Amino acid sequence: GIQVEQSPPDLILQEGANSTLRCNFSDSVNNLQWFHQNPWGQLINLFYIPSGTKQNGRLSATTVATERYSLLYISSSQTTDSGVYFCAPLYNDMRFGAGTRLTVKP
Amino acid sequence: DAGVIQSPRHEVTEMGQEVTLRCKPISGHDYLFWYRQTMMRGLELLIYFNNNVPIDDSGMPEDRFSAKMPNASFSTLKIQPSEPRDSAVYFCASRRVGFGTTGSPLHFGNGTRLTVT
């Protein structure tokens, strides 16, 4: 299956700062999801994105399938953005990378 | 749409006991996945089903683990006998792939936190 590498593994921000999270893949992907795992452990779907860019409020995601990467942008971060962010290529076997743990401090 | 429903939310059991985790996928979804999450190993895929048929169980750690999907609306993950190292959060997830469509996103249940003492 496709290998997923996420960076950075940990990120600490001050509230209001912007950040970029990255996923690299071992092969090109046709479809991709970004998830946020909140401090209560729930895994929430953020984006379902085949290619190009999608935006949802302060968050946006860009996937360049041919270059084998995807980026998640968080602007004007808030403490509620804290948690772990995962990306996963949408294949029959949905496997995940190690995630990026984001901590936003007030 | 009620989402993926898992039960119980928390399970505390003693070593050696049998544990059964339950999952109801979203109606119409043809793929069902079981994951285990620990601090050490992250989010691991244990097994997944397509149209109730197990496709890949290579992630099941030992023969003590088994999973079934008797129909499209129900799946179980069983651990017998349980051991303290099985303590983790177990997630069920589902999605629709179908034929000739782009499919749907993967949706997770809220997980079952298992503690084996």
Coordinates of N, CA and C in Angstrom, one line a residue:
Chain A
G1 N 0.8 -1.2 0.0 CA 0.0 0.0 0.0 C 0.8 1.3 0.0
I2 N 0.2 2.4 -0.1 CA 0.9 3.7 -0.2 C 1.4 4.0 1.2
Q3 N 2.6 4.5 1.3 CA 3.1 5.0 2.5 C 2.9 6.5 2.7
V4 N 2.5 6.9 3.9 CA 2.2 8.2 4.2 C 3.2 8.8 5.2
E5 N 3.7 9.9 4.9 CA 4.6 10.6 5.8 C 4.1 12.0 6.1
Q6 N 3.9 12.3 7.4 CA 3.4 13.6 7.8 C 4.4 14.4 8.5
S7 N 4.4 15.7 8.2 CA 5.3 16.6 8.9 C 4.7 18.0 9.2
P8 N 5.1 18.7 10.2 CA 6.0 18.2 11.3 C 5.3 17.2 12.2
P9 N 6.0 16.4 13.0 CA 5.3 15.5 13.9 C 4.6 16.3 15.0
D10 N 5.2 17.4 15.4 CA 4.6 18.2 16.5 C 4.7 19.7 16.1
L11 N 3.7 20.5 16.5 CA 3.7 21.9 16.2 C 3.0 22.6 17.4
I12 N 3.7 23.6 17.8 CA 3.2 24.5 18.9 C 3.0 25.9 18.4
L13 N 1.8 26.4 18.5 CA 1.6 27.8 18.0 C 1.0 28.7 19.0
Q14 N 1.2 29.9 18.8 CA 0.4 30.9 19.7 C -0.9 31.2 18.9
E15 N -1.9 31.4 19.7 CA -3.2 31.7 19.1 C -3.1 32.8 18.1
G16 N -3.7 32.7 16.9 CA -3.7 33.7 15.9 C -2.6 33.5 14.8
A17 N -1.7 32.6 15.1 CA -0.7 32.3 14.1 C -1.2 31.4 13.0
N18 N -0.5 31.4 11.9 CA -0.8 30.5 10.7 C 0.1 29.3 10.7
S19 N -0.3 28.2 10.1 CA 0.5 27.0 10.0 C 0.2 26.2 8.7
T20 N 1.2 25.4 8.4 CA 1.0 24.5 7.2 C 1.5 23.1 7.6
L21 N 0.6 22.2 7.4 CA 0.9 20.8 7.7 C 1.0 20.1 6.3
R22 N 1.9 19.1 6.3 CA 2.2 18.4 5.0 C 2.1 16.9 5.1
C23 N 1.6 16.3 4.0 CA 1.6 14.9 3.8 C 2.3 14.6 2.5
N24 N 3.2 13.7 2.6 CA 3.9 13.1 1.4 C 3.5 11.7 1.3
F25 N 3.4 11.3 0.0 CA 2.9 9.9 -0.3 C 4.0 9.2 -1.2
S26 N 4.0 7.9 -1.1 CA 5.0 7.1 -1.8 C 4.6 6.9 -3.3
D27 N 3.3 7.2 -3.6 CA 2.8 7.1 -4.9 C 1.7 8.2 -5.1
S28 N 1.4 8.4 -6.4 CA 0.3 9.4 -6.6 C -1.0 8.9 -6.1
V29 N -1.8 9.8 -5.6 CA -3.1 9.5 -5.0 C -4.2 10.1 -5.8
N30 N -5.3 9.4 -5.9 CA -6.5 9.9 -6.6 C -7.4 10.7 -5.7
N31 N -7.4 10.3 -4.5 CA -8.4 11.0 -3.6 C -7.8 10.9 -2.2
L32 N -8.1 11.9 -1.4 CA -7.5 12.0 -0.1 C -8.4 12.6 0.9
Q33 N -8.2 12.3 2.2 CA -9.0 12.9 3.3 C -8.0 13.5 4.3
W34 N -8.4 14.6 4.9 CA -7.8 15.2 6.1 C -8.8 15.0 7.3
F35 N -8.2 14.6 8.4 CA -9.0 14.4 9.6 C -8.4 15.2 10.7
H36 N -9.2 15.6 11.7 CA -8.8 16.2 12.9 C -9.3 15.4 14.0
Q37 N -8.3 14.9 14.9 CA -8.7 14.2 16.1 C -8.7 15.2 17.3
N38 N -9.8 15.5 17.8 CA -9.9 16.5 18.8 C -9.4 15.9 20.2
P39 N -9.3 16.8 21.2 CA -8.7 16.3 22.5 C -9.6 15.2 23.1
W40 N -10.9 15.1 22.7 CA -11.8 14.1 23.2 C -11.6 12.8 22.4
G41 N -10.8 12.7 21.4 CA -10.5 11.5 20.7 C -11.4 11.3 19.5
Q42 N -12.3 12.2 19.2 CA -13.1 12.0 18.0 C -12.4 12.4 16.7
L43 N -12.6 11.5 15.7 CA -11.9 11.8 14.4 C -13.0 12.4 13.5
I44 N -12.7 13.7 13.1 CA -13.6 14.5 12.4 C -13.1 14.7 11.0
N45 N -13.9 14.4 10.0 CA -13.5 14.7 8.6 C -13.4 16.2 8.3
L46 N -12.3 16.6 7.8 CA -12.1 18.0 7.5 C -12.3 18.2 6.0
F47 N -11.6 17.5 5.2 CA -11.7 17.6 3.8 C -11.6 16.3 3.1
Y48 N -12.4 16.2 2.0 CA -12.4 15.0 1.1 C -12.0 15.6 -0.3
I49 N -10.8 15.4 -0.7 CA -10.3 16.2 -1.8 C -9.5 15.4 -2.8
P50 N -10.0 15.3 -4.0 CA -9.3 14.5 -5.1 C -8.1 15.2 -5.6
S51 N -8.2 16.5 -5.8 CA -7.0 17.3 -6.3 C -7.4 18.7 -6.2
G52 N -6.5 19.6 -6.3 CA -6.7 21.0 -6.3 C -6.9 21.5 -4.9
T53 N -7.7 22.5 -4.6 CA -7.8 23.2 -3.4 C -9.2 23.3 -2.9
K54 N -9.4 23.0 -1.6 CA -10.7 23.2 -1.0 C -10.5 24.1 0.2
Q55 N -11.6 24.9 0.5 CA -11.5 25.8 1.6 C -12.7 25.7 2.5
N56 N -12.5 25.7 3.8 CA -13.6 25.7 4.7 C -13.3 26.6 5.9
G57 N -13.7 27.9 5.8 CA -13.4 28.9 6.8 C -12.0 29.2 6.9
R58 N -11.4 29.0 8.1 CA -10.0 29.3 8.3 C -9.1 28.2 7.7
L59 N -9.6 27.0 7.4 CA -8.8 25.9 6.9 C -9.0 25.8 5.4
S60 N -7.8 25.4 4.8 CA -7.9 25.0 3.4 C -6.9 23.9 3.1
A61 N -7.2 23.1 2.1 CA -6.3 21.9 1.8 C -6.0 22.0 0.3
T62 N -4.8 21.7 0.0 CA -4.4 21.6 -1.4 C -3.7 20.3 -1.7
T63 N -4.1 19.6 -2.7 CA -3.5 18.3 -3.0 C -2.9 18.4 -4.5
V64 N -1.7 18.0 -4.6 CA -1.0 17.9 -5.9 C -0.7 16.4 -6.1
A65 N -1.7 15.7 -6.8 CA -1.6 14.3 -6.9 C -0.3 13.8 -7.6
T66 N 0.0 14.5 -8.6 CA 1.2 14.1 -9.5 C 2.5 14.3 -8.7
E67 N 2.5 15.2 -7.8 CA 3.7 15.5 -7.0 C 3.7 14.8 -5.7
R68 N 2.6 14.0 -5.4 CA 2.5 13.1 -4.3 C 2.5 13.9 -2.9
Y69 N 1.8 15.0 -2.8 CA 1.8 15.6 -1.5 C 0.4 16.4 -1.4
S70 N 0.1 16.7 -0.1 CA -1.0 17.5 0.2 C -0.6 18.4 1.4
L71 N -1.2 19.6 1.4 CA -0.9 20.6 2.4 C -2.3 21.0 3.1
L72 N -2.2 21.2 4.4 CA -3.3 21.7 5.1 C -2.9 23.0 5.7
Y73 N -3.6 24.1 5.4 CA -3.3 25.4 5.9 C -4.3 25.7 7.0
I74 N -3.8 26.2 8.1 CA -4.7 26.7 9.2 C -4.3 28.2 9.4
S75 N -5.3 29.1 9.2 CA -5.0 30.5 9.4 C -5.6 30.9 10.7
S76 N -5.0 32.0 11.3 CA -5.6 32.5 12.5 C -6.0 31.5 13.5
S77 N -5.0 30.6 13.9 CA -5.3 29.4 14.7 C -6.0 29.8 16.0
Q78 N -6.8 28.9 16.5 CA -7.5 29.0 17.7 C -7.2 27.8 18.6
T79 N -7.4 28.0 19.9 CA -7.1 26.9 20.8 C -7.9 25.6 20.5
T80 N -9.1 25.8 19.9 CA -10.0 24.6 19.5 C -9.4 23.9 18.3
D81 N -8.4 24.4 17.7 CA -7.7 23.7 16.6 C -6.7 22.7 17.1
S82 N -6.4 22.7 18.4 CA -5.5 21.7 19.0 C -6.0 20.3 18.7
G83 N -5.1 19.4 18.6 CA -5.4 18.0 18.4 C -4.4 17.4 17.5
V84 N -4.8 16.3 16.9 CA -3.9 15.6 15.9 C -4.5 15.6 14.6
Y85 N -3.8 15.9 13.6 CA -4.2 16.0 12.2 C -3.7 14.8 11.4
F86 N -4.6 14.1 10.7 CA -4.2 12.9 9.9 C -4.6 13.2 8.5
C87 N -3.8 12.6 7.6 CA -4.2 12.5 6.2 C -4.3 11.1 5.8
A88 N -5.1 10.7 4.9 CA -5.2 9.3 4.4 C -5.6 9.3 3.0
P89 N -4.8 8.6 2.1 CA -5.2 8.4 0.8 C -6.4 7.5 0.7
L90 N -7.3 7.7 -0.2 CA -8.6 6.9 -0.3 C -8.3 5.8 -1.2
Y91 N -7.9 4.7 -0.6 CA -7.8 3.4 -1.3 C -8.6 2.4 -0.5
N92 N -8.7 1.2 -1.1 CA -9.5 0.2 -0.4 C -9.0 0.0 1.0
D93 N -7.7 -0.1 1.2 CA -7.2 -0.2 2.6 C -6.8 1.2 3.0
M94 N -7.6 1.8 3.9 CA -7.4 3.1 4.4 C -6.4 3.1 5.5
R95 N -5.1 3.4 5.2 CA -4.1 3.4 6.2 C -3.7 4.9 6.5
F96 N -3.2 5.1 7.7 CA -2.9 6.4 8.2 C -1.5 6.6 8.5
G97 N -1.0 7.9 8.3 CA 0.3 8.2 8.8 C 0.3 8.5 10.3
A98 N 1.4 8.9 10.8 CA 1.5 9.1 12.3 C 0.9 10.4 12.8
G99 N 0.5 11.3 11.9 CA -0.2 12.5 12.3 C 0.7 13.6 12.7
T100 N 0.1 14.8 12.7 CA 0.8 16.0 13.3 C 0.0 16.4 14.5
R101 N 0.7 16.5 15.6 CA 0.1 17.0 16.9 C 0.2 18.5 17.0
L102 N -0.9 19.2 16.9 CA -0.9 20.6 17.0 C -1.4 21.1 18.4
T103 N -0.6 22.0 19.0 CA -1.0 22.6 20.2 C -1.1 24.1 20.0
V104 N -2.2 24.7 20.2 CA -2.4 26.1 20.1 C -2.6 26.7 21.5
K105 N -1.6 27.6 21.8 CA -1.6 28.2 23.2 C -2.3 29.5 23.2
P106 N -3.1 29.8 24.2 CA -3.8 31.1 24.3 C -2.9 32.3 24.5
Chain B
D1 N -29.0 10.7 9.1 CA -27.8 9.9 9.1 C -27.3 9.9 10.5
A2 N -27.3 8.7 11.1 CA -26.9 8.6 12.5 C -25.4 8.5 12.7
G3 N -24.7 8.3 11.6 CA -23.3 8.1 11.7 C -22.9 6.7 12.1
V4 N -21.6 6.4 12.2 CA -21.2 5.1 12.6 C -21.3 5.0 14.1
I5 N -22.0 3.9 14.5 CA -22.3 3.7 16.0 C -21.5 2.6 16.5
Q6 N -20.7 2.9 17.6 CA -20.0 1.9 18.3 C -20.4 1.7 19.7
S7 N -20.3 0.4 20.2 CA -20.7 0.2 21.6 C -19.8 -0.9 22.1
P8 N -19.5 -0.9 23.4 CA -19.7 0.1 24.3 C -18.8 1.3 24.1
R9 N -18.9 2.4 24.8 CA -18.0 3.5 24.7 C -16.7 3.2 25.5
H10 N -16.9 2.6 26.6 CA -15.8 2.2 27.5 C -16.0 0.7 27.9
E11 N -14.9 0.0 28.0 CA -15.0 -1.4 28.5 C -13.8 -1.6 29.4
V12 N -14.1 -2.0 30.6 CA -13.0 -2.4 31.5 C -13.2 -3.9 31.8
T13 N -12.1 -4.7 31.6 CA -12.2 -6.1 31.8 C -11.0 -6.6 32.4
E14 N -11.0 -7.8 32.9 CA -9.8 -8.5 33.5 C -9.2 -9.3 32.5
M15 N -7.9 -9.4 32.6 CA -7.1 -10.3 31.8 C -7.7 -11.7 31.7
G16 N -7.8 -12.2 30.5 CA -8.3 -13.5 30.3 C -9.8 -13.6 29.9
Q17 N -10.5 -12.5 30.1 CA -11.9 -12.4 29.7 C -12.0 -12.2 28.2
E18 N -13.2 -12.6 27.7 CA -13.6 -12.3 26.3 C -14.2 -10.9 26.2
V19 N -13.8 -10.2 25.2 CA -14.3 -8.8 24.9 C -14.9 -8.8 23.5
T20 N -16.1 -8.2 23.4 CA -16.7 -8.0 22.1 C -17.1 -6.6 21.9
L21 N -16.5 -6.0 20.8 CA -16.8 -4.6 20.5 C -17.8 -4.7 19.3
R22 N -18.7 -3.7 19.2 CA -19.7 -3.7 18.2 C -19.7 -2.5 17.4
C23 N -20.2 -2.6 16.1 CA -20.2 -1.5 15.2 C -21.4 -1.6 14.3
K24 N -22.0 -0.4 14.1 CA -23.1 -0.3 13.1 C -22.6 0.7 12.1
P25 N -22.3 0.3 10.8 CA -21.9 1.3 9.9 C -23.0 2.2 9.4
I26 N -22.7 3.2 8.6 CA -23.7 4.0 8.0 C -24.4 3.2 6.9
S27 N -25.7 3.4 6.8 CA -26.5 2.6 5.9 C -26.0 2.9 4.4
G28 N -25.8 1.9 3.6 CA -25.4 2.1 2.3 C -23.9 2.1 2.0
H29 N -23.2 2.1 3.1 CA -21.7 2.0 3.0 C -21.3 0.5 2.8
D30 N -20.4 0.3 1.8 CA -20.0 -1.1 1.5 C -18.6 -1.5 2.0
Y31 N -17.9 -0.5 2.6 CA -16.6 -0.9 3.2 C -16.7 -0.5 4.7
L32 N -16.2 -1.5 5.5 CA -16.1 -1.3 7.0 C -14.7 -1.6 7.4
F33 N -14.2 -0.7 8.3 CA -12.8 -0.8 8.8 C -12.8 -0.9 10.3
W34 N -11.9 -1.7 10.8 CA -11.6 -1.7 12.3 C -10.1 -1.2 12.5
Y35 N -10.0 -0.2 13.4 CA -8.7 0.4 13.7 C -8.4 0.2 15.2
R36 N -7.1 0.2 15.6 CA -6.7 0.3 17.0 C -5.8 1.5 17.1
Q37 N -6.0 2.3 18.1 CA -5.1 3.5 18.3 C -4.4 3.4 19.7
T38 N -3.1 3.5 19.7 CA -2.3 3.5 20.9 C -1.3 4.6 20.7
M39 N -0.7 5.1 21.8 CA 0.3 6.1 21.8 C 1.5 5.6 21.0
M40 N 1.8 4.3 21.3 CA 3.1 3.8 20.7 C 2.9 3.5 19.2
R41 N 1.8 3.0 18.8 CA 1.7 2.5 17.4 C 0.8 3.3 16.5
G42 N 0.2 4.4 17.1 CA -0.7 5.3 16.3 C -2.0 4.6 15.9
L43 N -2.5 4.9 14.7 CA -3.8 4.4 14.2 C -3.5 3.3 13.3
E44 N -3.7 2.0 13.7 CA -3.4 0.8 13.0 C -4.7 0.3 12.3
L45 N -4.6 -0.1 11.1 CA -5.7 -0.8 10.4 C -5.6 -2.3 10.8
L46 N -6.7 -2.8 11.4 CA -6.7 -4.2 11.8 C -7.3 -5.1 10.7
I47 N -8.4 -4.7 10.2 CA -9.1 -5.5 9.2 C -10.1 -4.7 8.5
Y48 N -10.4 -5.0 7.2 CA -11.5 -4.3 6.6 C -12.4 -5.3 5.8
F49 N -13.6 -4.9 5.6 CA -14.6 -5.7 4.9 C -15.1 -4.9 3.7
N50 N -15.5 -5.7 2.7 CA -16.2 -5.2 1.5 C -17.4 -6.0 1.3
N51 N -18.6 -5.4 1.4 CA -19.8 -6.1 1.2 C -19.9 -7.3 2.1
N52 N -19.5 -7.1 3.4 CA -19.6 -8.1 4.5 C -18.5 -9.1 4.4
V53 N -17.6 -9.1 3.4 CA -16.6 -10.1 3.3 C -15.3 -9.5 3.7
P54 N -14.5 -10.3 4.6 CA -13.2 -9.8 5.1 C -12.2 -9.8 3.9
I55 N -11.6 -8.7 3.6 CA -10.7 -8.5 2.5 C -9.2 -8.7 2.9
D56 N -8.9 -8.0 4.0 CA -7.5 -8.0 4.5 C -7.5 -8.0 6.0
D57 N -7.0 -9.0 6.6 CA -6.9 -9.1 8.0 C -5.5 -9.2 8.5
S58 N -4.6 -8.7 7.6 CA -3.2 -8.8 8.0 C -2.8 -7.9 9.2
G59 N -3.6 -7.0 9.5 CA -3.3 -6.1 10.6 C -3.8 -6.7 12.0
M60 N -4.5 -7.8 11.9 CA -4.9 -8.4 13.2 C -3.7 -8.9 13.9
P61 N -3.5 -8.5 15.1 CA -2.2 -8.8 15.8 C -2.0 -10.2 16.1
E62 N -3.0 -10.9 16.5 CA -2.8 -12.3 16.9 C -4.1 -13.1 16.7
D63 N -4.0 -14.4 16.9 CA -5.2 -15.2 16.7 C -6.2 -15.0 17.8
R64 N -5.9 -14.2 18.8 CA -6.8 -13.9 19.8 C -7.9 -12.9 19.3
F65 N -7.5 -12.3 18.2 CA -8.4 -11.3 17.6 C -9.2 -11.9 16.5
S66 N -10.5 -11.6 16.5 CA -11.3 -12.1 15.3 C -12.4 -11.0 15.1
A67 N -12.8 -10.9 13.8 CA -13.8 -10.0 13.4 C -14.8 -10.6 12.5
K68 N -16.1 -10.2 12.6 CA -17.1 -10.8 11.7 C -18.0 -9.6 11.3
M69 N -18.7 -9.9 10.2 CA -19.7 -9.0 9.7 C -20.8 -9.8 9.1
P70 N -21.7 -10.2 10.0 CA -22.8 -11.1 9.5 C -23.8 -10.5 8.5
N71 N -23.9 -9.2 8.6 CA -24.8 -8.5 7.6 C -24.3 -7.1 7.4
A72 N -24.9 -6.3 6.5 CA -24.4 -5.0 6.1 C -24.5 -4.0 7.2
S73 N -25.2 -4.3 8.3 CA -25.5 -3.3 9.3 C -24.8 -3.6 10.6
F74 N -24.0 -4.6 10.7 CA -23.4 -5.0 12.0 C -22.1 -5.7 11.8
S75 N -21.1 -5.3 12.7 CA -19.8 -6.0 12.7 C -19.4 -6.1 14.2
T76 N -18.6 -7.1 14.5 CA -18.0 -7.3 15.8 C -16.5 -7.5 15.7
L77 N -15.8 -7.1 16.7 CA -14.4 -7.4 16.9 C -14.3 -8.0 18.3
K78 N -13.8 -9.2 18.2 CA -13.7 -10.0 19.5 C -12.3 -10.3 19.9
I79 N -12.0 -10.2 21.2 CA -10.7 -10.5 21.7 C -10.9 -11.6 22.7
Q80 N -10.2 -12.7 22.5 CA -10.4 -13.8 23.5 C -9.1 -14.7 23.5
P81 N -8.4 -14.8 24.6 CA -8.6 -14.1 25.8 C -7.9 -12.7 25.7
S82 N -8.4 -11.7 26.5 CA -7.8 -10.4 26.5 C -6.6 -10.3 27.3
E83 N -5.7 -9.4 27.0 CA -4.5 -9.2 27.7 C -4.3 -7.7 28.0
P84 N -3.5 -7.3 29.0 CA -3.4 -5.9 29.3 C -2.8 -5.1 28.1
R85 N -2.0 -5.7 27.2 CA -1.4 -5.0 26.1 C -2.5 -4.7 25.0
D86 N -3.7 -5.3 25.2 CA -4.8 -5.0 24.2 C -5.4 -3.6 24.6
S87 N -5.1 -3.1 25.7 CA -5.7 -1.8 26.1 C -5.4 -0.7 25.0
A88 N -6.5 -0.1 24.5 CA -6.3 0.8 23.4 C -7.7 1.4 23.2
V89 N -7.8 2.3 22.2 CA -9.1 2.8 21.7 C -9.3 2.1 20.3
Y90 N -10.4 1.5 20.2 CA -10.7 0.8 19.0 C -11.8 1.6 18.2
F91 N -11.5 1.9 16.9 CA -12.4 2.6 16.1 C -12.9 1.7 15.0
C92 N -14.2 2.0 14.7 CA -14.8 1.4 13.5 C -15.1 2.6 12.5
A93 N -15.0 2.3 11.2 CA -15.2 3.4 10.2 C -15.8 2.7 9.0
S94 N -16.6 3.5 8.3 CA -17.2 3.0 7.0 C -17.2 4.0 5.9
R95 N -17.3 3.5 4.7 CA -17.4 4.4 3.6 C -18.1 3.7 2.4
R96 N -18.6 4.4 1.5 CA -19.2 3.8 0.3 C -18.2 4.0 -0.9
V97 N -17.9 2.9 -1.5 CA -17.0 3.0 -2.7 C -17.9 2.8 -3.9
G98 N -18.6 1.7 -4.0 CA -19.5 1.4 -5.1 C -18.8 1.2 -6.4
F99 N -19.5 1.3 -7.5 CA -18.9 1.1 -8.8 C -19.1 2.4 -9.6
G100 N -18.1 2.8 -10.3 CA -18.2 3.9 -11.2 C -18.5 5.2 -10.6
T101 N -18.3 5.3 -9.3 CA -18.5 6.6 -8.6 C -17.3 7.0 -7.9
T102 N -17.3 8.2 -7.4 CA -16.1 8.7 -6.6 C -16.2 8.2 -5.2
G103 N -17.3 7.6 -4.8 CA -17.4 7.1 -3.4 C -17.7 8.3 -2.5
S104 N -17.6 7.9 -1.2 CA -17.9 8.9 -0.1 C -16.7 8.9 0.8
P105 N -16.6 10.0 1.6 CA -15.5 10.0 2.6 C -15.6 8.9 3.6
L106 N -14.6 8.7 4.3 CA -14.5 7.7 5.4 C -15.1 8.4 6.7
H107 N -16.0 7.7 7.4 CA -16.6 8.2 8.6 C -16.3 7.3 9.7
F108 N -15.8 7.9 10.9 CA -15.5 7.2 12.0 C -16.6 7.2 13.1
G109 N -16.6 6.1 13.8 CA -17.4 6.1 15.1 C -16.6 6.8 16.2
N110 N -17.2 6.9 17.3 CA -16.6 7.6 18.4 C -15.6 6.7 19.2
G111 N -15.5 5.4 18.8 CA -14.5 4.6 19.4 C -14.9 3.9 20.7
T112 N -14.3 2.8 21.0 CA -14.4 2.1 22.3 C -13.1 2.1 23.0
R113 N -13.1 2.7 24.2 CA -11.8 2.7 25.0 C -11.8 1.4 25.8
L114 N -10.9 0.5 25.5 CA -10.8 -0.8 26.2 C -9.6 -0.7 27.2
T115 N -9.9 -1.1 28.4 CA -8.9 -1.2 29.4 C -8.9 -2.7 30.0
V116 N -7.8 -3.3 29.8 CA -7.7 -4.7 30.3 C -6.7 -4.7 31.5
T117 N -7.2 -5.1 32.7 CA -6.4 -5.0 33.9 C -5.9 -6.4 34.3

